[in-house]
Amino acid sequence: MSSILQNLLTALRDAAVFNPEVQVAPACILWPDRDRQWEAVIPVLQAELPELMILGDYVPEKRSGPAIWLRCVIAGRAEDVSLPKDRAPIVYLPGVSRQDLRAVESCQDHLKPLAELQYRGVIWSQINAKDWTILAWLKSDQGGLGLDVAQDNEAKSAMQLALYRLLDEEVSLLKGKRLDKDYFNTLLTGGDPIRDLLQWLDQGEAFQAGRPEHEWKAFVEVCRSQLAFNPQSEGVLAGSTKLANHEGPWHAVWERYCEAPKRYPHIPGQIRKCQPPVFDLFADDKVAGGWPQWNDDQEINLHRDLLALAKVPAHEARAKIKELEKQHSRRRSLVWTELGEAPLACALEHLSIIAETTKTSLAAGSVDDLAGGYQSWGWRVDDGVLRSLAHVDAPSDVEAVTTAVRAVYLPWMEDSARYIQKLLDGASYPGGTCLTAKPASFSPGDCVLFVDGLRFDLGKRLVDSIEARGFEIFEEPAWTALPSVTATGKAAVTPVRDKIRGEDGSPDFEPSVADTGQSLKGGYHLKKLLANAGWSILERSADGDGQGMAWCEFGDIDHEGHDRGWKLAKRIDALMVEITDRIMELLVAGWKRVRVVTDHGWLLLPGGLPKIDLPSALADNKWGRCASLKPGATSEDRLYPWYWNPHQYFALADGVSCFKKGEEYTHGGLSLQECLTLQLTVTRGESAQAAAFVEFTDVVWKGLRCTVAVVGNFSGLSLDVRSQAGNSLSSVVVGSKPLKDNGTASVVVENEEMEGREATVVLIDTNGSLVAQIGTVIGGDVI
């Protein structure tokens, strides 16, 4: 294919073609252009035609000058410019016609030095000896391109304005197409009139101010022709009204806006300046949905209805939430949801799941029945609470979601907590004690990853994240140690728990080394026990070599919960990605299995858990949900044996109540949310195993470009360089690149300031999973 520019260059040069048997070579090619139609694109042509000169002011660096100077250049007598010797010089004559040159006697003085060149040279003209106009050259099938071009004045005007963009168009793509004013105006405005219209609606006067006058006029003409709308006379607000109504030809504009609304951040504000139609309660969202004011009203109504749930019993609240879901669910498909302007409608999706699921009580049957129901479906209620809270930021929205959550969630989890506490009153806790709990077994190649506060529903979310990257997971429910606090629970999931016991009179639930009585508080002695038992201790960023067995810790769930309260819900997805990335790093480093364990779950209730009193005089140490009693003290609260010392008892708060006021996030008590956790064993899946053997043979830096070579099963893998191997967001290169068939690829680091810093070269598969990695210094050597 060839462009219009390429055809024009060929046509100009072909004018000098001659028969050497009967002709001499022409001295030059004269290009008269009385109406200066071609003048705007001459600089473009000069870049392609070093032999092209211009009649005009003396500017030799632009190959422009008066007639006598042009004669000197053609004769090879000008020292300030030289032309290619193998090409006939081309002389562009703006404002000059062929007739001006032919009438030698009356020829203007400034043209006379060129007059005789019409005899020694040739004139680029039509077959009928007329000068080539743009229209004639595009339309003519004798020396031109033979295209279908409209001949009305508006088309001619638009064609001349759009000429510099028309040059790049492929001729073959224009064959059979009608080139009219709309075509030329669209071409002039960039070829995407809907995008331009949205930009104008978004930018207002700044859009016009940032464009040449001819482009603005072309934009106006396109809008008039295709949308029956005049931006010049009708203005932005009229256009915004038409966009919001999106009727007729404006429907395509609305659809385009909905595809990428964040590109046009000011459009919602422009529409809000307009007066919307009056919509009734049952207005079609396809019509009303174009108006943010309607969506705002719907959010206000939903806010009011959710707050009203505080005054109704749980069963009525559930029914009302399901009714509201039917009414508002359609708004989640509107553009305002993507722009974050329908947070309550988004939260309502998860509130409706809570409402539907909590219709069934967990408070029935045996402890095993209770646990089975929670593992099967009950955890989804807790998950729904977190997901609903994740959608809201404004205090008023938080209040509305909080009211709904408390109306249906609090009674449900209170019932299950009281029920399990009743079942276990005087009976054995299923998690046992250090004397009865079944020991875990480990094998070489195991890496135990401890995640503080990985509640059951978060464990399920982590499973989804890991499976999406092609890994295999084995899930095993596990009861945490009592009380469900880190001091007690963390030691209970270590491989050395048989070397740990609890001292009498320990008020902080912190166990000790069985042989020496040294407290595990601070972690030093726990790590020492692990090391003495042959376990490697991997610090936060260390991956190990996959040999033997290792213990590492990662994740800040519990810390974030205590710091943020209900706002932990907004961090869950990011935390799951971080933990997933860490698991990938460990498996890529060579560990056969990563066994994810945790110490406890937790309760989270926006607005605070119910408070229960425990006189300070009775307690040595009072936590949110548990308390150690002073010697001889008695309490009406249920007493339970400490996991590490069955002879020492402590008090747990009743139901889901808390010994402290205003606690939104806490743990330490006895409930399914706090005590039933999920342990995971992660291994490479089949897809990951297939690509497991990949070996780096070369990593070379040339400046900030990194080139690698690998051998093995590298099909489908891509190269990246990261500051944190498992974190895809830490990539420091312009973009990851797939490995070529020969096992090589190269990437470029984006920021020059990164040179000299340590990083990791990684290979990732199509799921984003790490397959291989090697340390490096950016711009330097492999570590």
Tab-separated table of C-alpha atoms in Angstrom, residues 69-358:
chain	number	residue	atom	x	y	z
A	69	TRP	CA	18.700	33.093	-7.142
A	70	LEU	CA	16.704	30.054	-8.233
A	71	ARG	CA	18.302	30.341	-11.692
A	72	CYS	CA	21.731	30.355	-10.078
A	73	VAL	CA	20.936	27.295	-7.989
A	74	ILE	CA	19.661	25.394	-11.023
A	75	ALA	CA	22.814	26.390	-12.910
A	76	GLY	CA	24.976	25.190	-10.018
A	77	ARG	CA	26.351	28.690	-9.394
A	78	ALA	CA	24.928	29.285	-5.902
A	79	GLU	CA	27.319	28.587	-3.040
A	80	ASP	CA	24.699	28.756	-0.272
A	81	VAL	CA	22.768	25.667	-1.348
A	82	SER	CA	23.374	22.538	-3.387
A	83	LEU	CA	20.866	20.152	-4.936
A	84	PRO	CA	21.074	16.419	-5.675
A	85	LYS	CA	22.808	15.927	-9.017
A	86	ASP	CA	20.710	12.911	-9.983
A	87	ARG	CA	17.353	14.670	-9.682
A	88	ALA	CA	15.754	17.412	-11.739
A	89	PRO	CA	15.213	20.504	-9.547
A	90	ILE	CA	11.584	21.203	-8.654
A	91	VAL	CA	10.549	24.861	-8.311
A	92	TYR	CA	7.310	25.555	-6.456
A	93	LEU	CA	5.687	28.819	-7.586
A	94	PRO	CA	3.056	29.983	-5.050
A	95	GLY	CA	0.639	32.578	-6.426
A	96	VAL	CA	1.867	31.981	-9.986
A	97	SER	CA	-0.105	30.347	-12.786
A	98	ARG	CA	1.122	28.699	-15.983
A	99	GLN	CA	-0.347	31.628	-17.934
A	100	ASP	CA	1.747	34.109	-15.942
A	101	LEU	CA	4.873	32.451	-17.298
A	102	ARG	CA	3.661	31.968	-20.861
A	103	ALA	CA	2.892	35.669	-21.423
A	104	VAL	CA	6.575	36.608	-21.515
A	105	GLU	CA	6.022	40.185	-22.745
A	106	SER	CA	3.682	41.030	-19.889
A	107	CYS	CA	5.358	38.788	-17.306
A	108	GLN	CA	5.985	40.498	-13.989
A	109	ASP	CA	9.573	41.553	-13.407
A	110	HIS	CA	10.145	39.218	-10.456
A	111	LEU	CA	9.134	36.250	-12.620
A	112	LYS	CA	11.059	37.090	-15.799
A	113	PRO	CA	14.244	35.195	-14.806
A	114	LEU	CA	12.112	32.039	-14.708
A	115	ALA	CA	10.134	32.551	-17.911
A	116	GLU	CA	12.642	30.872	-20.225
A	117	LEU	CA	12.719	27.775	-17.948
A	118	GLN	CA	9.316	26.777	-19.249
A	119	TYR	CA	11.099	25.926	-22.492
A	120	ARG	CA	14.165	24.205	-21.022
A	121	GLY	CA	12.200	22.545	-18.289
A	122	VAL	CA	8.762	21.005	-17.848
A	123	ILE	CA	5.647	22.152	-16.040
A	124	TRP	CA	3.810	19.794	-13.682
A	125	SER	CA	0.253	20.212	-14.924
A	126	GLN	CA	-2.868	18.359	-15.968
A	127	ILE	CA	-3.185	16.685	-19.354
A	128	ASN	CA	-5.242	19.698	-20.479
A	129	ALA	CA	-2.347	21.973	-19.489
A	130	LYS	CA	-4.212	23.415	-16.500
A	131	ASP	CA	-2.470	23.723	-13.146
A	132	TRP	CA	-3.000	20.878	-10.708
A	133	THR	CA	-5.428	21.843	-7.967
A	134	ILE	CA	-5.875	19.545	-4.990
A	135	LEU	CA	-9.354	18.541	-6.162
A	136	ALA	CA	-8.192	17.883	-9.701
A	137	TRP	CA	-5.249	15.722	-8.622
A	138	LEU	CA	-7.315	13.648	-6.173
A	139	LYS	CA	-10.192	13.187	-8.622
A	140	SER	CA	-8.561	12.850	-12.044
A	141	ASP	CA	-7.909	9.373	-13.395
A	142	GLN	CA	-5.428	10.830	-15.897
A	143	GLY	CA	-2.324	11.658	-13.914
A	144	GLY	CA	-4.207	11.875	-10.598
A	145	LEU	CA	-5.523	9.347	-8.088
A	146	GLY	CA	-9.019	8.791	-9.490
A	147	LEU	CA	-10.801	9.105	-6.140
A	148	ASP	CA	-14.475	9.911	-5.545
A	149	VAL	CA	-14.311	13.492	-4.235
A	150	ALA	CA	-17.222	15.853	-3.604
A	151	GLN	CA	-16.960	19.154	-5.543
A	152	ASP	CA	-19.111	21.497	-3.465
A	153	ASN	CA	-17.466	24.560	-1.932
A	154	GLU	CA	-17.694	23.228	1.644
A	155	ALA	CA	-15.905	20.038	0.640
A	156	LYS	CA	-13.223	21.991	-1.230
A	157	SER	CA	-12.611	24.224	1.761
A	158	ALA	CA	-12.428	21.314	4.198
A	159	MET	CA	-10.205	19.372	1.792
A	160	GLN	CA	-7.617	22.143	1.617
A	161	LEU	CA	-7.573	22.564	5.399
A	162	ALA	CA	-7.153	18.815	5.940
A	163	LEU	CA	-4.515	18.327	3.245
A	164	TYR	CA	-1.575	17.885	5.644
A	165	ARG	CA	-3.400	14.985	7.343
A	166	LEU	CA	-4.736	13.619	4.094
A	167	LEU	CA	-1.168	13.022	2.904
A	168	ASP	CA	-0.771	10.102	5.333
A	169	GLU	CA	-3.902	8.266	4.202
A	170	GLU	CA	-3.482	5.045	2.227
A	171	VAL	CA	-4.807	5.415	-1.322
A	172	SER	CA	-6.134	1.856	-1.484
A	173	LEU	CA	-8.279	2.468	1.592
A	174	LEU	CA	-9.851	5.523	-0.037
A	175	LYS	CA	-10.896	3.739	-3.219
A	176	GLY	CA	-14.670	3.383	-3.267
A	177	LYS	CA	-15.124	5.860	-0.419
A	178	ARG	CA	-16.945	9.180	-0.822
A	179	LEU	CA	-14.606	11.973	0.225
A	180	ASP	CA	-16.980	14.774	1.233
A	181	LYS	CA	-16.906	17.603	3.753
A	182	ASP	CA	-17.653	15.254	6.651
A	183	TYR	CA	-14.737	13.039	5.710
A	184	PHE	CA	-12.305	15.937	5.451
A	185	ASN	CA	-13.553	17.643	8.604
A	186	THR	CA	-13.312	14.400	10.552
A	187	LEU	CA	-9.819	13.867	9.239
A	188	LEU	CA	-8.900	17.401	10.194
A	189	THR	CA	-10.071	16.944	13.768
A	190	GLY	CA	-8.091	13.744	14.231
A	191	GLY	CA	-10.397	11.156	12.731
A	192	ASP	CA	-12.413	10.583	15.907
A	193	PRO	CA	-15.271	13.108	16.156
A	194	ILE	CA	-16.942	11.431	19.152
A	195	ARG	CA	-13.740	11.610	21.146
A	196	ASP	CA	-13.356	15.258	20.181
A	197	LEU	CA	-16.922	15.991	21.223
A	198	LEU	CA	-16.405	14.372	24.636
A	199	GLN	CA	-13.177	16.309	25.080
A	200	TRP	CA	-15.015	19.537	24.250
A	201	LEU	CA	-17.771	18.737	26.756
A	202	ASP	CA	-15.103	17.968	29.339
A	203	GLN	CA	-12.768	20.903	28.679
A	204	GLY	CA	-15.196	23.620	27.584
A	205	GLU	CA	-13.542	26.788	26.289
A	206	ALA	CA	-10.078	25.318	26.805
A	207	PHE	CA	-10.784	22.827	24.005
A	208	GLN	CA	-11.335	25.585	21.447
A	209	ALA	CA	-8.467	27.692	22.761
A	210	GLY	CA	-6.033	24.816	22.302
A	211	ARG	CA	-6.777	24.274	18.617
A	212	PRO	CA	-6.136	26.197	15.403
A	213	GLU	CA	-9.137	28.044	14.019
A	214	HIS	CA	-9.480	25.725	11.018
A	215	GLU	CA	-9.606	22.630	13.278
A	216	TRP	CA	-12.276	24.221	15.465
A	217	LYS	CA	-14.348	25.075	12.390
A	218	ALA	CA	-13.975	21.541	11.117
A	219	PHE	CA	-15.101	20.188	14.511
A	220	VAL	CA	-18.177	22.414	14.419
A	221	GLU	CA	-19.022	21.264	10.902
A	222	VAL	CA	-18.737	17.594	11.862
A	223	CYS	CA	-21.046	18.106	14.845
A	224	ARG	CA	-23.577	19.980	12.704
A	225	SER	CA	-23.539	17.305	10.039
A	226	GLN	CA	-23.534	14.164	12.170
A	227	LEU	CA	-25.363	15.271	15.328
A	228	ALA	CA	-27.467	18.232	14.168
A	229	PHE	CA	-25.730	20.196	16.907
A	230	ASN	CA	-23.709	23.407	16.667
A	231	PRO	CA	-21.115	23.673	19.459
A	232	GLN	CA	-20.328	27.258	18.458
A	233	SER	CA	-23.846	28.615	18.934
A	234	GLU	CA	-25.438	26.150	21.375
A	235	GLY	CA	-22.636	25.731	23.911
A	236	VAL	CA	-21.369	23.100	26.358
A	237	LEU	CA	-24.429	22.918	28.602
A	238	ALA	CA	-26.751	22.226	25.681
A	239	GLY	CA	-24.374	19.496	24.579
A	240	SER	CA	-24.225	18.083	28.124
A	241	THR	CA	-28.030	17.915	28.196
A	242	LYS	CA	-28.077	16.008	24.927
A	243	LEU	CA	-25.392	13.652	26.231
A	244	ALA	CA	-27.359	12.936	29.412
A	245	ASN	CA	-30.519	12.205	27.419
A	246	HIS	CA	-28.449	10.198	24.849
A	247	GLU	CA	-31.197	10.027	22.264
A	248	GLY	CA	-30.761	9.452	18.537
A	249	PRO	CA	-27.209	10.025	17.304
A	250	TRP	CA	-26.162	10.981	20.846
A	251	HIS	CA	-26.589	7.380	21.971
A	252	ALA	CA	-23.250	6.487	20.345
A	253	VAL	CA	-21.626	9.425	22.134
A	254	TRP	CA	-23.024	8.223	25.471
A	255	GLU	CA	-21.851	4.657	24.863
A	256	ARG	CA	-18.368	5.955	24.127
A	257	TYR	CA	-18.369	8.028	27.302
A	258	CYS	CA	-19.423	5.015	29.360
A	259	GLU	CA	-16.477	3.014	28.003
A	260	ALA	CA	-13.937	5.320	29.660
A	261	PRO	CA	-15.661	7.941	31.834
A	262	LYS	CA	-12.544	8.687	33.885
A	263	ARG	CA	-10.942	10.230	30.809
A	264	TYR	CA	-13.505	13.016	31.021
A	265	PRO	CA	-13.598	13.941	34.725
A	266	HIS	CA	-15.519	17.211	34.304
A	267	ILE	CA	-18.474	15.880	32.340
A	268	PRO	CA	-20.512	14.871	35.431
A	269	GLY	CA	-20.106	18.412	36.733
A	270	GLN	CA	-21.214	19.862	33.407
A	271	ILE	CA	-24.355	17.697	33.405
A	272	ARG	CA	-25.107	18.737	36.982
A	273	LYS	CA	-25.329	22.348	35.755
A	274	CYS	CA	-28.242	21.339	33.523
A	275	GLN	CA	-31.893	20.906	34.462
A	276	PRO	CA	-32.865	17.210	34.302
A	277	PRO	CA	-36.328	15.987	33.316
A	278	VAL	CA	-38.763	14.954	36.029
A	279	PHE	CA	-38.496	11.200	36.641
A	280	ASP	CA	-40.987	9.122	38.575
A	281	LEU	CA	-40.088	6.334	40.999
A	282	PHE	CA	-40.146	3.712	38.263
A	283	ALA	CA	-38.131	5.624	35.670
A	284	ASP	CA	-36.203	3.470	33.224
A	285	ASP	CA	-32.544	3.618	34.211
A	286	LYS	CA	-31.590	3.606	30.508
A	287	VAL	CA	-33.215	7.006	30.292
A	288	ALA	CA	-32.729	8.428	33.765
A	289	GLY	CA	-29.291	6.835	34.122
A	290	GLY	CA	-27.651	9.534	32.055
A	291	TRP	CA	-28.315	12.073	34.768
A	292	PRO	CA	-26.063	12.047	37.849
A	293	GLN	CA	-28.770	14.044	39.643
A	294	TRP	CA	-31.118	11.066	39.341
A	295	ASN	CA	-28.448	8.741	40.660
A	296	ASP	CA	-27.796	11.184	43.526
A	297	ASP	CA	-31.476	11.142	44.426
A	298	GLN	CA	-31.492	7.350	44.363
A	299	GLU	CA	-28.511	7.253	46.718
A	300	ILE	CA	-30.260	9.703	49.068
A	301	ASN	CA	-33.360	7.533	49.095
A	302	LEU	CA	-31.317	4.405	49.732
A	303	HIS	CA	-29.442	6.154	52.526
A	304	ARG	CA	-32.730	7.047	54.186
A	305	ASP	CA	-34.098	3.518	53.828
A	306	LEU	CA	-30.977	1.915	55.278
A	307	LEU	CA	-30.995	4.212	58.301
A	308	ALA	CA	-34.610	3.252	58.924
A	309	LEU	CA	-33.509	-0.357	59.527
A	310	ALA	CA	-32.349	0.630	62.986
A	311	LYS	CA	-35.975	0.706	64.118
A	312	VAL	CA	-37.144	-2.695	62.836
A	313	PRO	CA	-36.488	-6.281	63.964
A	314	ALA	CA	-33.955	-8.404	62.115
A	315	HIS	CA	-36.426	-10.378	60.001
A	316	GLU	CA	-38.070	-7.188	58.727
A	317	ALA	CA	-34.677	-5.634	58.060
A	318	ARG	CA	-33.718	-8.637	55.928
A	319	ALA	CA	-36.909	-8.388	53.880
A	320	LYS	CA	-36.433	-4.646	53.386
A	321	ILE	CA	-32.822	-5.081	52.243
A	322	LYS	CA	-33.885	-7.652	49.629
A	323	GLU	CA	-36.591	-5.261	48.424
A	324	LEU	CA	-34.068	-2.435	48.160
A	325	GLU	CA	-31.707	-4.704	46.222
A	326	LYS	CA	-34.370	-5.306	43.571
A	327	GLN	CA	-34.904	-1.569	43.278
A	328	HIS	CA	-31.282	-0.409	43.184
A	329	SER	CA	-29.288	-3.296	41.693
A	330	ARG	CA	-29.745	-1.888	38.165
A	331	ARG	CA	-27.730	1.178	39.108
A	332	ARG	CA	-24.591	-0.905	39.504
A	333	SER	CA	-24.431	-1.235	35.712
A	334	LEU	CA	-24.479	2.545	35.204
A	335	VAL	CA	-21.487	4.749	34.576
A	336	TRP	CA	-21.920	6.463	37.951
A	337	THR	CA	-20.903	3.246	39.692
A	338	GLU	CA	-17.581	3.160	37.839
A	339	LEU	CA	-17.045	6.776	38.861
A	340	GLY	CA	-17.619	5.900	42.515
A	341	GLU	CA	-20.880	7.813	42.763
A	342	ALA	CA	-23.086	4.874	43.766
A	343	PRO	CA	-21.319	3.479	46.844
A	344	LEU	CA	-24.516	2.492	48.643
A	345	ALA	CA	-25.858	0.638	45.607
A	346	CYS	CA	-22.566	-1.288	45.498
A	347	ALA	CA	-22.627	-2.011	49.218
A	348	LEU	CA	-26.234	-3.157	48.897
A	349	GLU	CA	-25.167	-6.109	46.737
A	350	HIS	CA	-23.298	-7.552	49.715
A	351	LEU	CA	-25.867	-6.460	52.267
A	352	SER	CA	-28.440	-8.490	50.344
A	353	ILE	CA	-26.163	-11.554	50.569
A	354	ILE	CA	-25.932	-11.015	54.328
A	355	ALA	CA	-29.711	-10.626	54.572
A	356	GLU	CA	-30.389	-13.784	52.574
A	357	THR	CA	-27.764	-15.901	54.326
A	358	THR	CA	-28.588	-14.861	57.877
